[in-house]
One Martini backbone bead per residue (centre of mass of N, CA, C, O) as a GRO file, in nm:
protein
  172
    1MET     BB    1  10.265   0.400   5.979
    2LEU     BB    2  10.100   0.429   5.656
    3ARG     BB    3   9.768   0.562   5.633
    4ALA     BB    4   9.471   0.609   5.447
    5VAL     BB    5   9.238   0.798   5.418
    6ILE     BB    6   8.899   0.819   5.478
    7CYS     BB    7   8.610   0.878   5.238
    8LYS     BB    8   8.331   0.997   5.127
    9GLY     BB    9   8.246   0.643   4.947
   10ASP     BB   10   8.369   0.441   5.073
   11ARG     BB   11   8.395   0.125   5.146
   12THR     BB   12   8.323  -0.222   5.214
   13SER     BB   13   8.336  -0.542   5.311
   14HIS     BB   14   8.003  -0.558   5.323
   15GLY     BB   15   7.920  -0.347   5.025
   16GLY     BB   16   7.953  -0.040   5.169
   17GLU     BB   17   7.931   0.272   5.282
   18VAL     BB   18   8.032   0.590   5.331
   19ILE     BB   19   7.803   0.880   5.418
   20GLU     BB   20   8.032   1.045   5.557
   21GLY     BB   21   8.192   1.386   5.596
   22ASP     BB   22   8.443   1.639   5.603
   23ASP     BB   23   8.397   1.941   5.432
   24THR     BB   24   8.676   2.108   5.548
   25CYS     BB   25   8.849   1.832   5.485
   26THR     BB   26   9.019   1.745   5.175
   27THR     BB   27   9.056   1.484   4.924
   28ASP     BB   28   8.980   1.577   4.611
   29GLY     BB   29   8.727   1.669   4.717
   30ARG     BB   30   8.701   1.474   4.956
   31ALA     BB   31   8.567   1.374   5.237
   32ILE     BB   32   8.670   1.328   5.513
   33THR     BB   33   8.688   1.102   5.797
   34ARG     BB   34   8.514   1.037   6.135
   35ARG     BB   35   8.476   0.959   6.412
   36GLY     BB   36   8.103   0.881   6.370
   37HIS     BB   37   8.098   0.836   6.098
   38MET     BB   38   7.876   0.681   5.862
   39THR     BB   39   7.737   0.379   5.751
   40PHE     BB   40   7.653   0.142   5.518
   41CYS     BB   41   7.485  -0.203   5.572
   42PRO     BB   42   7.360  -0.439   5.356
   43GLN     BB   43   7.395  -0.678   5.534
   44CYS     BB   44   7.303  -0.572   5.849
   45LYS     BB   45   7.092  -0.326   5.799
   46GLY     BB   46   7.228  -0.057   5.810
   47LYS     BB   47   7.355   0.217   6.039
   48PHE     BB   48   7.705   0.256   6.097
   49PRO     BB   49   7.949   0.394   6.334
   50ILE     BB   50   8.262   0.458   6.326
   51ASP     BB   51   8.526   0.350   6.618
   52ASP     BB   52   8.729   0.453   6.510
   53GLY     BB   53   9.075   0.623   6.495
   54ILE     BB   54   9.310   0.930   6.480
   55ALA     BB   55   9.480   1.136   6.611
   56SER     BB   56   9.500   1.497   6.505
   57PHE     BB   57   9.605   1.793   6.450
   58MET     BB   58   9.532   1.878   6.170
   59PHE     BB   59   9.238   1.781   6.204
   60GLY     BB   60   9.166   1.706   6.484
   61ASP     BB   61   8.965   1.521   6.481
   62ALA     BB   62   8.954   1.157   6.456
   63VAL     BB   63   9.108   0.961   6.201
   64VAL     BB   64   9.007   0.749   5.892
   65VAL     BB   65   9.152   0.461   5.825
   66ASP     BB   66   9.272   0.186   5.662
   67GLY     BB   67   9.117  -0.089   5.846
   68MET     BB   68   8.914   0.006   5.960
   69LYS     BB   69   8.577   0.006   6.179
   70ALA     BB   70   8.289  -0.051   6.193
   71ALA     BB   71   8.011  -0.167   6.424
   72CYS     BB   72   7.963  -0.415   6.237
   73GLY     BB   73   8.255  -0.487   6.126
   74ALA     BB   74   8.335  -0.352   5.903
   75THR     BB   75   8.597  -0.274   5.662
   76ILE     BB   76   8.757  -0.020   5.559
   77ILE     BB   77   8.815   0.107   5.229
   78ALA     BB   78   9.077   0.240   5.056
   79SER     BB   79   9.055   0.505   4.740
   80GLN     BB   80   9.306   0.642   4.841
   81HIS     BB   81   9.672   0.766   4.862
   82ALA     BB   82   9.746   1.106   4.908
   83MET     BB   83   9.620   1.085   5.211
   84LEU     BB   84   9.826   1.029   5.507
   85ILE     BB   85   9.872   0.839   5.820
   86ASP     BB   86  10.029   0.775   6.121
   87ASP     BB   87   9.994   0.513   6.320
   88GLY     BB   88  10.234   0.443   6.524
   89ALA     BB   89  10.335   0.217   6.389
   90GLY     BB   90  10.560  -0.043   6.291
   91GLU     BB   91  10.709  -0.198   6.044
   92GLY     BB   92  10.550  -0.479   6.143
   93GLY     BB   93  10.242  -0.321   6.278
   94GLU     BB   94  10.293  -0.236   6.532
   95PRO     BB   95  10.225  -0.094   6.791
   96ALA     BB   96  10.315   0.149   6.952
   97ALA     BB   97  10.446   0.271   7.238
   98GLU     BB   98  10.240   0.459   7.426
   99LYS     BB   99  10.145   0.771   7.499
  100ALA     BB  100  10.162   1.038   7.639
  101SER     BB  101   9.983   1.274   7.774
  102ALA     BB  102   9.973   1.591   7.682
  103PRO     BB  103   9.972   1.921   7.866
  104GLU     BB  104   9.752   2.121   7.783
  105ASN     BB  105  10.021   2.360   7.768
  106SER     BB  106  10.160   2.274   7.567
  107ASP     BB  107  10.300   2.158   7.257
  108LEU     BB  108  10.207   2.125   6.921
  109LEU     BB  109  10.321   1.889   6.645
  110ALA     BB  110  10.371   1.935   6.302
  111SER     BB  111  10.328   1.793   5.993
  112PHE     BB  112  10.372   1.695   5.654
  113LEU     BB  113  10.320   1.461   5.399
  114VAL     BB  114  10.441   1.384   5.071
  115VAL     BB  115  10.294   1.211   4.795
  116ALA     BB  116  10.239   0.984   4.570
  117GLU     BB  117   9.985   0.879   4.469
  118GLY     BB  118  10.017   0.590   4.320
  119THR     BB  119  10.216   0.481   4.548
  120GLY     BB  120  10.311   0.611   4.841
  121LEU     BB  121  10.588   0.790   4.770
  122PRO     BB  122  10.783   1.032   4.873
  123LEU     BB  123  10.830   1.384   4.819
  124SER     BB  124  11.112   1.555   4.728
  125GLY     BB  125  11.141   1.921   4.651
  126ILE     BB  126  10.823   2.032   4.701
  127ARG     BB  127  10.692   2.323   4.680
  128TYR     BB  128  10.545   2.491   4.991
  129SER     BB  129  10.224   2.609   5.138
  130ILE     BB  130  10.144   2.703   5.476
  131VAL     BB  131   9.800   2.782   5.584
  132LEU     BB  132   9.697   2.987   5.847
  133PRO     BB  133   9.440   3.096   6.016
  134ASP     BB  134   9.542   3.410   5.998
  135GLY     BB  135   9.700   3.391   5.687
  136SER     BB  136   9.949   3.328   5.738
  137SER     BB  137  10.291   3.189   5.594
  138ARG     BB  138  10.456   2.910   5.503
  139GLN     BB  139  10.800   2.823   5.327
  140GLY     BB  140  10.891   2.532   5.112
  141VAL     BB  141  11.070   2.231   5.101
  142THR     BB  142  11.102   1.910   5.090
  143ASP     BB  143  11.262   1.658   5.195
  144ALA     BB  144  11.404   1.349   5.161
  145ASP     BB  145  11.109   1.219   5.349
  146GLY     BB  146  10.840   1.439   5.248
  147ARG     BB  147  10.885   1.686   5.477
  148THR     BB  148  10.766   1.930   5.632
  149MET     BB  149  10.787   2.154   5.815
  150ALA     BB  150  10.744   2.237   6.164
  151LEU     BB  151  10.444   2.311   6.362
  152THR     BB  152  10.361   2.477   6.599
  153ALA     BB  153  10.101   2.474   6.890
  154HIS     BB  154   9.887   2.536   7.159
  155GLU     BB  155   9.636   2.471   6.995
  156ARG     BB  156   9.397   2.337   6.754
  157ALA     BB  157   9.399   2.356   6.424
  158THR     BB  158   9.393   2.447   6.067
  159ALA     BB  159   9.577   2.378   5.786
  160THR     BB  160   9.732   2.455   5.469
  161LEU     BB  161   9.833   2.288   5.182
  162GLN     BB  162  10.060   2.417   4.912
  163LEU     BB  163  10.144   2.331   4.599
  164GLY     BB  164  10.405   2.492   4.491
  165GLY     BB  165  10.552   2.776   4.373
  166ASP     BB  166  10.804   2.955   4.477
  167THR     BB  167  11.103   2.961   4.550
  168PRO     BB  168  11.249   3.003   4.814
  169SER     BB  169  11.468   3.156   4.996
  170ASP     BB  170  11.778   3.141   5.179
  171GLY     BB  171  11.646   3.322   5.441
  172ALA     BB  172  11.369   3.159   5.502
   0.00000   0.00000   0.00000
């Protein structure tokens, strides 16, 4: 199931706020939050770390998504819906079967999912460019499900998705 990524400044069910984020990875200029980042809770009177997170190839360390909890028990509520991550749960919200850990030397596979900000629905036919850590890029058009091409790597890395631009040629 797709869930919205939590950002610095998002609220909690205890009336608190996420007070930390990773400024190297943002959505709409807001830092995304990772496991271990802190929240402030006025109900529990203190600062508490976020214990949950979803492992993500594209974003490196575990990313916090809507509905996860801080150590004080407060539920964290996403305020944006432009950046979503698949949490591995099926349609009914049940967790998918636990996946075996990949061997250290196996390739990692990842793609981006492009969705409409207001609705969270996948956007097909959107031109994009994926900029890789070495400065090279891959261009394409999102498929019918709103996904970009899949990329493989031998180790975790950060890639940047840029939307728009020239349509790739048929031979690319």
